[in-house]
Amino acid sequence: MDMLFVALILALVFGLFGLIGVVSSLERN
């Protein structure tokens, strides 16, 4: 596997989790 591809996948996964965290924290307020 290409390291750039792995880095892109990790960035997408962390970005998705970050977005979910922001949305859930906004819904609590």
XYZ file of C-alpha atoms in Angstrom:
29
model
C 0.000 0.000 0.000
C 1.144 3.516 -0.749
C 1.923 5.610 2.327
C 0.195 8.653 0.803
C -2.986 6.595 0.337
C -2.816 5.413 3.964
C -2.336 8.997 5.165
C -5.354 10.102 3.098
C -7.541 7.356 4.587
C -6.428 8.267 8.128
C -7.176 11.949 7.477
C -10.678 11.035 6.231
C -11.366 8.814 9.250
C -10.171 11.407 11.788
C -12.076 14.142 9.951
C -15.247 12.044 10.068
C -14.889 11.353 13.798
C -14.178 15.046 14.410
C -17.299 16.042 12.475
C -19.431 13.548 14.440
C -18.005 14.898 17.707
C -18.838 18.496 16.740
C -22.379 17.585 15.663
C -23.078 15.584 18.837
C -21.729 18.386 21.044
C -23.884 20.925 19.191
C -26.995 18.768 19.621
C -26.473 18.590 23.406
C -26.586 22.381 23.802
